[in-house]
PDB file of C-alpha atoms in Angstrom:
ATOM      1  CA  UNK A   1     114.329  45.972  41.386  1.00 66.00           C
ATOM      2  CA  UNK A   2     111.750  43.837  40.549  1.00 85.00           C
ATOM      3  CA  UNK A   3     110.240  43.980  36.548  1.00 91.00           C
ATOM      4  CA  UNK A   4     106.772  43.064  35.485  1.00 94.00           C
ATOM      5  CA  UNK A   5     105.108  42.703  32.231  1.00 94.00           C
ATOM      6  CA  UNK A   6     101.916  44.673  31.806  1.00 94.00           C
ATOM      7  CA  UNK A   7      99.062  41.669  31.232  1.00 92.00           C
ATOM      8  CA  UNK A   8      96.314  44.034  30.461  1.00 91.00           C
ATOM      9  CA  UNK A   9      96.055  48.201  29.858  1.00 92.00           C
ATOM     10  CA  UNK A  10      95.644  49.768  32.691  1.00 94.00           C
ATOM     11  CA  UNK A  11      94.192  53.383  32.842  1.00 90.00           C
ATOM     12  CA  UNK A  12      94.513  55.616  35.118  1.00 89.00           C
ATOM     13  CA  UNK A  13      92.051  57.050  37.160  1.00 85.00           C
ATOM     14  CA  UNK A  14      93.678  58.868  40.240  1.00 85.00           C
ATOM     15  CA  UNK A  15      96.657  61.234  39.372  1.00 85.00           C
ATOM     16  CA  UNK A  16      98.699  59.083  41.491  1.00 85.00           C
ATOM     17  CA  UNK A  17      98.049  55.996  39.207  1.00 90.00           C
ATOM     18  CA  UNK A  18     100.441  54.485  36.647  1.00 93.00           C
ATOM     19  CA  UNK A  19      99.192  53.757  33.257  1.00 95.00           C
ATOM     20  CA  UNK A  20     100.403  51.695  30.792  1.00 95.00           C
ATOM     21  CA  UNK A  21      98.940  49.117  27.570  1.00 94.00           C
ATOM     22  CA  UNK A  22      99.626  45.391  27.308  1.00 93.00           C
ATOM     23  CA  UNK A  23     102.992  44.698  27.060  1.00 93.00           C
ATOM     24  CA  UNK A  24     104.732  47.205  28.772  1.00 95.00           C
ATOM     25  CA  UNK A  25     107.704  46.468  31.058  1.00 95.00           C
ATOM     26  CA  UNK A  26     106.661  48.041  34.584  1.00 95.00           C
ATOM     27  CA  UNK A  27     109.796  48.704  37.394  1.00 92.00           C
ATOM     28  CA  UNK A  28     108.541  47.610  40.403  1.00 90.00           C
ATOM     29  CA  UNK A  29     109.322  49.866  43.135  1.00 84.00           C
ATOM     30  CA  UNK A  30     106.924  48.903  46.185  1.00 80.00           C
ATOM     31  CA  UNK A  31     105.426  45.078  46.200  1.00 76.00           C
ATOM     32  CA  UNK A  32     105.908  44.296  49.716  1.00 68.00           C
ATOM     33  CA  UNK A  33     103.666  47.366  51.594  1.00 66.00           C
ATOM     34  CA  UNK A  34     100.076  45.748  49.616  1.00 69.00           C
ATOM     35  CA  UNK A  35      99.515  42.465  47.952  1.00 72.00           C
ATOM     36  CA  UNK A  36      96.584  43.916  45.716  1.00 80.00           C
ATOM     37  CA  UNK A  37      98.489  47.546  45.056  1.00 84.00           C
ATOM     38  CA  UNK A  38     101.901  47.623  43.536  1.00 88.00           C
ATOM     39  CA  UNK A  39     104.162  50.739  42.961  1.00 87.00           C
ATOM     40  CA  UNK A  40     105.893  51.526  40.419  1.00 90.00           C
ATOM     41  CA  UNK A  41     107.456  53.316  37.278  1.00 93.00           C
ATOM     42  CA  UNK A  42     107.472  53.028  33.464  1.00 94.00           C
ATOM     43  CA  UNK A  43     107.336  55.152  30.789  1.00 92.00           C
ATOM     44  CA  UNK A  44     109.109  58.305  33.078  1.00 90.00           C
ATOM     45  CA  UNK A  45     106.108  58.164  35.231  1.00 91.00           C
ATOM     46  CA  UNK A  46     105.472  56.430  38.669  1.00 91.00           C
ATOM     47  CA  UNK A  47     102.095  55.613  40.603  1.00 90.00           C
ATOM     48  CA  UNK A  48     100.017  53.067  41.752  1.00 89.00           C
ATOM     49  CA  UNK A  49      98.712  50.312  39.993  1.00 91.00           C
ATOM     50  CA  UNK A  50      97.076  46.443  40.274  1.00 90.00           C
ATOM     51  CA  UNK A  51      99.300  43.736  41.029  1.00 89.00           C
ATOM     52  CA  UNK A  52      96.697  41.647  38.763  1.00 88.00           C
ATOM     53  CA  UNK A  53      97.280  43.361  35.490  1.00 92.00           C
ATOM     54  CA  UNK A  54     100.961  42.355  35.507  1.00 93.00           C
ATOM     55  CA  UNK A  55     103.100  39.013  35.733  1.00 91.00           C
ATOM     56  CA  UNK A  56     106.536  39.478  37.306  1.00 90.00           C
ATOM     57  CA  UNK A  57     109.306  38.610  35.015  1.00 89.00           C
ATOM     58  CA  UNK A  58     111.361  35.435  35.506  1.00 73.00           C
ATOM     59  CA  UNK A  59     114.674  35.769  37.071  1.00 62.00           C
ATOM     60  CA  UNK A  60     113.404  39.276  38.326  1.00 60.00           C
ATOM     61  CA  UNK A  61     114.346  39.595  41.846  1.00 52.00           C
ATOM     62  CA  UNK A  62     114.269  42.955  45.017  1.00 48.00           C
ATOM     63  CA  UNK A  63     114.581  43.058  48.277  1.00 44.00           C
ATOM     64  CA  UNK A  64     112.414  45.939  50.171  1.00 41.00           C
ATOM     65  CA  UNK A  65     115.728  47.263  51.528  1.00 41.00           C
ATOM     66  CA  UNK A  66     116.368  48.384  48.218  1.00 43.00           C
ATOM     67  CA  UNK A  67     113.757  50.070  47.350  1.00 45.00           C
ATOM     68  CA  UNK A  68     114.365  54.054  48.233  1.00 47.00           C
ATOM     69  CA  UNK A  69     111.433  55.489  50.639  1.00 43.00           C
ATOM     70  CA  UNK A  70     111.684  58.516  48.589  1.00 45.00           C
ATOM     71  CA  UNK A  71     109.335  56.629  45.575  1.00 50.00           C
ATOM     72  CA  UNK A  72     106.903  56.327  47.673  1.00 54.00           C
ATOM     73  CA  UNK A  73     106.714  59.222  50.715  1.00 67.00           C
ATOM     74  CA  UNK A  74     104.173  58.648  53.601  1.00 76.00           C
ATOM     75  CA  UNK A  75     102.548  61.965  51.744  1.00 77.00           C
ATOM     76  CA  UNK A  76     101.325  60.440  48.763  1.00 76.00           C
ATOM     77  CA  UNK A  77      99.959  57.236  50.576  1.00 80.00           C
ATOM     78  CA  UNK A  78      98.731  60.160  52.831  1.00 86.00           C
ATOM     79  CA  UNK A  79      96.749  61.917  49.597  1.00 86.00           C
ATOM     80  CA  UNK A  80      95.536  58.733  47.842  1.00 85.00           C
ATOM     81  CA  UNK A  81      93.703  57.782  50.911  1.00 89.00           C
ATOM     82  CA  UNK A  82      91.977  60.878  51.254  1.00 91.00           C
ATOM     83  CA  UNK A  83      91.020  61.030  47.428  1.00 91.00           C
ATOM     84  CA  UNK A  84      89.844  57.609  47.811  1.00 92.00           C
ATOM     85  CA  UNK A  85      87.943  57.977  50.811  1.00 94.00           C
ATOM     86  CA  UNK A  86      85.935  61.498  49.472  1.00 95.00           C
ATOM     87  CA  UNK A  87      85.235  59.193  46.096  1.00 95.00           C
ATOM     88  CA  UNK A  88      83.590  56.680  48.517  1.00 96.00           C
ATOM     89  CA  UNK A  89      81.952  59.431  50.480  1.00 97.00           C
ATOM     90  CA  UNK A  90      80.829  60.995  47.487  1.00 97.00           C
ATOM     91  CA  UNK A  91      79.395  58.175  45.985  1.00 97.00           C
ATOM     92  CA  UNK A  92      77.083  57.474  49.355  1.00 97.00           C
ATOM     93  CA  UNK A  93      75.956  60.472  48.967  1.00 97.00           C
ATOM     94  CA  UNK A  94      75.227  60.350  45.496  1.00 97.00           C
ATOM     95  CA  UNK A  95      73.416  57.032  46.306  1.00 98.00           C
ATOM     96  CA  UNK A  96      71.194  58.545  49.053  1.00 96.00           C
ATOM     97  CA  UNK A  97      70.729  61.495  46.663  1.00 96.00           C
ATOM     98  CA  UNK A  98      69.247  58.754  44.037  1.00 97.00           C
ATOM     99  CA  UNK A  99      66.763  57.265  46.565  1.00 96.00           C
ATOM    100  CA  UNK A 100      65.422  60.142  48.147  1.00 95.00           C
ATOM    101  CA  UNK A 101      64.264  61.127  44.043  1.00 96.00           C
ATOM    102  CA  UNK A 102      63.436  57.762  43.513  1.00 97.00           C
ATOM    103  CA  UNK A 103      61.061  57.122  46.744  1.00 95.00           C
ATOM    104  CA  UNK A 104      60.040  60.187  47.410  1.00 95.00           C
ATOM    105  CA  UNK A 105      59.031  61.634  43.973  1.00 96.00           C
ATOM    106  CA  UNK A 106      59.072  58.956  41.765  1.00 97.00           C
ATOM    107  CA  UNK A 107      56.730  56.421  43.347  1.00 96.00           C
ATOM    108  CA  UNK A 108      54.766  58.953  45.071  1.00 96.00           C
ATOM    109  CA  UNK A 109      53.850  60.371  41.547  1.00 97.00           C
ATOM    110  CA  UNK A 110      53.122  56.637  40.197  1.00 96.00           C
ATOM    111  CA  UNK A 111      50.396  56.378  42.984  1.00 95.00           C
ATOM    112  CA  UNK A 112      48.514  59.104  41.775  1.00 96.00           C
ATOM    113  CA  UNK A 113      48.036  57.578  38.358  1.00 95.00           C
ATOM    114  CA  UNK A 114      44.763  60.190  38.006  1.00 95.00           C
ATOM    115  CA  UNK A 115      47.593  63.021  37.788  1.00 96.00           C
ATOM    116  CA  UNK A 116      50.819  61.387  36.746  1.00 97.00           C
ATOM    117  CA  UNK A 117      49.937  58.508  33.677  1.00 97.00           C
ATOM    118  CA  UNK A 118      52.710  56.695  33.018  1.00 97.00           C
ATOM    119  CA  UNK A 119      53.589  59.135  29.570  1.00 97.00           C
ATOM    120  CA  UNK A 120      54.117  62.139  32.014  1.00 97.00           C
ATOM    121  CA  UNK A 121      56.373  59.994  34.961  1.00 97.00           C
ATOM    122  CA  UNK A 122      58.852  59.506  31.522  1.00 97.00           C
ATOM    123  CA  UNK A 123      58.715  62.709  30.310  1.00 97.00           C
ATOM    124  CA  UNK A 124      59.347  64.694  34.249  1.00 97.00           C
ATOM    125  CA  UNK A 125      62.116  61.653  35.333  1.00 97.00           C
ATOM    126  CA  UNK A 126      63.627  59.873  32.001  1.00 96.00           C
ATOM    127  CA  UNK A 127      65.427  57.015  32.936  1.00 97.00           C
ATOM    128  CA  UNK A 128      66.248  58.190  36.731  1.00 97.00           C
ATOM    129  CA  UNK A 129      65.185  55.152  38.513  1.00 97.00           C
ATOM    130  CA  UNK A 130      67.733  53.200  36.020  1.00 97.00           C
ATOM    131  CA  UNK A 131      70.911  55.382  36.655  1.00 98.00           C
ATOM    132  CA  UNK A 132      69.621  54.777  40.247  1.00 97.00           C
ATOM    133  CA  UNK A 133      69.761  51.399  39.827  1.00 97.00           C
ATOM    134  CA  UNK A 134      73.265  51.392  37.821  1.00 97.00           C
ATOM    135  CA  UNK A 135      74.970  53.348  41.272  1.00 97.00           C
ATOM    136  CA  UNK A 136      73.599  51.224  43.968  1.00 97.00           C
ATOM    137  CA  UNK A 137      75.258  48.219  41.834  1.00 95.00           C
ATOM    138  CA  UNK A 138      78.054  50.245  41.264  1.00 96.00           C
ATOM    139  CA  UNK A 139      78.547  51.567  44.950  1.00 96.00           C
ATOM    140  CA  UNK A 140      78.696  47.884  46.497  1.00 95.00           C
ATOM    141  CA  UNK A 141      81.232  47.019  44.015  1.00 93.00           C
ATOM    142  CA  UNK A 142      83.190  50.007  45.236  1.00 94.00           C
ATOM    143  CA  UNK A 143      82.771  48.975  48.880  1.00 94.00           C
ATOM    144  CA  UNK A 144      83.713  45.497  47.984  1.00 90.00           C
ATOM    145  CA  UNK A 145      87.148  47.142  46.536  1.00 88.00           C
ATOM    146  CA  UNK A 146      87.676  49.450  49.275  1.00 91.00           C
ATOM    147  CA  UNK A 147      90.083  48.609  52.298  1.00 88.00           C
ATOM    148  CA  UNK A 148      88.798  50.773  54.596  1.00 88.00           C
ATOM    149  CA  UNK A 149      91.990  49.777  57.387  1.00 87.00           C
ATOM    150  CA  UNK A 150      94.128  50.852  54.293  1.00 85.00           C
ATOM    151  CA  UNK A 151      92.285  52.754  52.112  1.00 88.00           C
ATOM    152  CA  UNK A 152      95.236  54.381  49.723  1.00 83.00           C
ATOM    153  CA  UNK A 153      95.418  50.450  49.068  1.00 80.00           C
ATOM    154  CA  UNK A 154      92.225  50.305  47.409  1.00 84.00           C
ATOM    155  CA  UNK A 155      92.236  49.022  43.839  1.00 80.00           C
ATOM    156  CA  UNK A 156      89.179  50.714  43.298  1.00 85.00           C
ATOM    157  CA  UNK A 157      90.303  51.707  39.383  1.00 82.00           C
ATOM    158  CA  UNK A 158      89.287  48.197  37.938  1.00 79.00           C
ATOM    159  CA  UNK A 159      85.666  48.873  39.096  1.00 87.00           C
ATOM    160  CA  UNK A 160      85.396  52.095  37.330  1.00 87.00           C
ATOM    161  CA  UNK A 161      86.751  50.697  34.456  1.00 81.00           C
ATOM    162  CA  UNK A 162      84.601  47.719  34.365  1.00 84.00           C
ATOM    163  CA  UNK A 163      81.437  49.723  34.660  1.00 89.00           C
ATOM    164  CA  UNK A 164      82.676  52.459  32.451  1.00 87.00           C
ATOM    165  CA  UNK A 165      80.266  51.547  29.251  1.00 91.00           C
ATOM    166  CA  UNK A 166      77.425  51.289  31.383  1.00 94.00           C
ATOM    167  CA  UNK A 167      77.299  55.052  32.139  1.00 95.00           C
ATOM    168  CA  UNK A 168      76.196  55.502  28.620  1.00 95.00           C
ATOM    169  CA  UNK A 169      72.571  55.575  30.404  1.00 96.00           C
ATOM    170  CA  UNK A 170      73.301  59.499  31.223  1.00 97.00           C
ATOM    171  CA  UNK A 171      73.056  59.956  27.131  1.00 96.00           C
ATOM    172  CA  UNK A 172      69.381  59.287  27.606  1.00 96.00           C
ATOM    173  CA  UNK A 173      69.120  61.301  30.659  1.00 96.00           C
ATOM    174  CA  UNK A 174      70.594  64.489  29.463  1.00 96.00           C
ATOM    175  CA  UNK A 175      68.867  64.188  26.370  1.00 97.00           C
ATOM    176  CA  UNK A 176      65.607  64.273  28.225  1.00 96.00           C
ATOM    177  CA  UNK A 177      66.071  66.999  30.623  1.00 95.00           C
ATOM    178  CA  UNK A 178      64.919  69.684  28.867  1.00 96.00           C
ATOM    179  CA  UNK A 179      61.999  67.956  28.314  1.00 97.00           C
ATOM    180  CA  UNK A 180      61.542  67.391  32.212  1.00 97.00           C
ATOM    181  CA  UNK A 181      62.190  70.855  33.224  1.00 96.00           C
ATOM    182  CA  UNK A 182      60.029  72.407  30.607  1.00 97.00           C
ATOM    183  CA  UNK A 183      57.269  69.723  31.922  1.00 96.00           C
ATOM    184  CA  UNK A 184      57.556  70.114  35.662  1.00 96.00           C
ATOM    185  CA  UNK A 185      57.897  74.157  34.705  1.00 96.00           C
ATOM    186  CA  UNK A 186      54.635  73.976  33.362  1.00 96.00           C
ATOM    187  CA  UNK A 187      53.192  71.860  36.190  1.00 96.00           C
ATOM    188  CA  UNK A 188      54.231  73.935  39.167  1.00 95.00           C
ATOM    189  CA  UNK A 189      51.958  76.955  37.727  1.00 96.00           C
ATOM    190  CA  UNK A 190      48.850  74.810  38.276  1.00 96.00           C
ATOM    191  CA  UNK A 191      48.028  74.934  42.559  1.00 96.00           C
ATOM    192  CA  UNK A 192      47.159  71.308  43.093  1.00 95.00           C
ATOM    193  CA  UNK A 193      50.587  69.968  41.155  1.00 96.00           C
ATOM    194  CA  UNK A 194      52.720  72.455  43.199  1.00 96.00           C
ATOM    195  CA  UNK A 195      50.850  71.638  46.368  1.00 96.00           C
ATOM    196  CA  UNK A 196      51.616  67.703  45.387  1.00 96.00           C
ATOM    197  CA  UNK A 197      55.064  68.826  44.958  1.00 96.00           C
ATOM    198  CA  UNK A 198      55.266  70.465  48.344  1.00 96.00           C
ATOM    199  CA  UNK A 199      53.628  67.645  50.125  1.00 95.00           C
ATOM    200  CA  UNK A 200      56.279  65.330  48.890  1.00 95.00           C
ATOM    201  CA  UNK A 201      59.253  67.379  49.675  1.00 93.00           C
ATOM    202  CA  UNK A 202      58.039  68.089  53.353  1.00 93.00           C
ATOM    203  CA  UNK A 203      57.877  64.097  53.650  1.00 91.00           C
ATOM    204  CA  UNK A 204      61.109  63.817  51.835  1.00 89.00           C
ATOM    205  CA  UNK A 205      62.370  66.259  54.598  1.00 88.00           C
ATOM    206  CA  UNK A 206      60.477  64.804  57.196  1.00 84.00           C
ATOM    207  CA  UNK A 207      61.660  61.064  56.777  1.00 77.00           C
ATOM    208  CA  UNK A 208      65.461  62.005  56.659  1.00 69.00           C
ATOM    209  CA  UNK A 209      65.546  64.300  59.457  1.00 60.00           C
ATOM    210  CA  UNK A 210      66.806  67.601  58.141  1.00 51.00           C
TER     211      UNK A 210
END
């Protein structure tokens, strides 16, 4: 079988993902199926992992006839592309989720300066339109990574792990949100704040087509 050094840690983010640190000596199982995705086994465990983060040991030879089918079934492959194609899915969504707060609250609330000064948009939103920001970003780098002919093919673990210290921005978020709900709390009990409120959601409702 072929071996491979491990060039960088890899983490794993699916359950069918191999991890392992710098250094390690990775058993190749499965080059040939994807050029990007590897599988393989070290440690006692076996999953799916970049061809990038390793370099393939000199002298280290395989042939895909002998490579046993039973390391990696149709089954899994079957699995990791559903899991990666409900991530994907879910992160649309998510997306869409984002902009529908972002256009139709946000900005509607920043027009009406007379009701909403700038102190009150922070206090009811926080840092929204910046984790908004952060997943539209983070959702094209996902699409860039995603094979959607072969999707359990997609390496899309590098791009969470290259973004992963930017989701610190939820820290400042969280921390904020009681402050938002006790402030829009106390705005929906005065009429013309909930009728504001209403008027945007209808729009919201109206633009989308639910």
């Amino acid at each position: 079988l072929l071996s491979a050094e491990a060039v960088w840690d890899h983490v794993a983010i699916l359950p069918d993902e191999l991890p392992f640190a710098i250094g390690d000596i990775v058993s190749v199982l499965d080059y040939s199926s994807h050029a990007e995705l590897w599988y393989g086994s070290c440690r006692e465990r076996t999953g799916w992992f970049p061809s990038s983060y390793v370099r393939v040991l000199n002298g280290s030879t395989a042939s895909s006839e002998s490579i046993p089918s039973s390391y990696f079934p149709q089954s899994m492959r079957f699995l990791r592309a559903k899991i990666v194609q409900e991530l994907m899915q879910t992160e649309r969504d998510y997306v869409n989720l984002l902009q529908n707060i972002v256009q139709g609250f946000v900005e509607q609330c920043r027009r009406r300066s007379d009701l909403f000064p700038a102190a009150r948009v922070q206090r009811l939103f926080g840092n929204i339109e910046s984790i908004y920001a952060l997943h539209c970003k983070f959702l094209r780098e996902l699409e860039l990574a995603f094979n959607q002919s072969i999707p359990e093919s997609s390496a899309i673990g590098t791009v969470f792990l290259r973004n992963r210290s930017k989701f610190a921005i939820y820290s400042e978020y969280c921390n904020n949100r009681p402050v938002s709900s006790a402030e829009l709390a106390a705005l929906t009990e005065q009429p013309h704040y909930y009728q504001f409120f209403e008027v945007c959601f209808e729009k919201l409702i109206n633009s989308v087509g639910v």
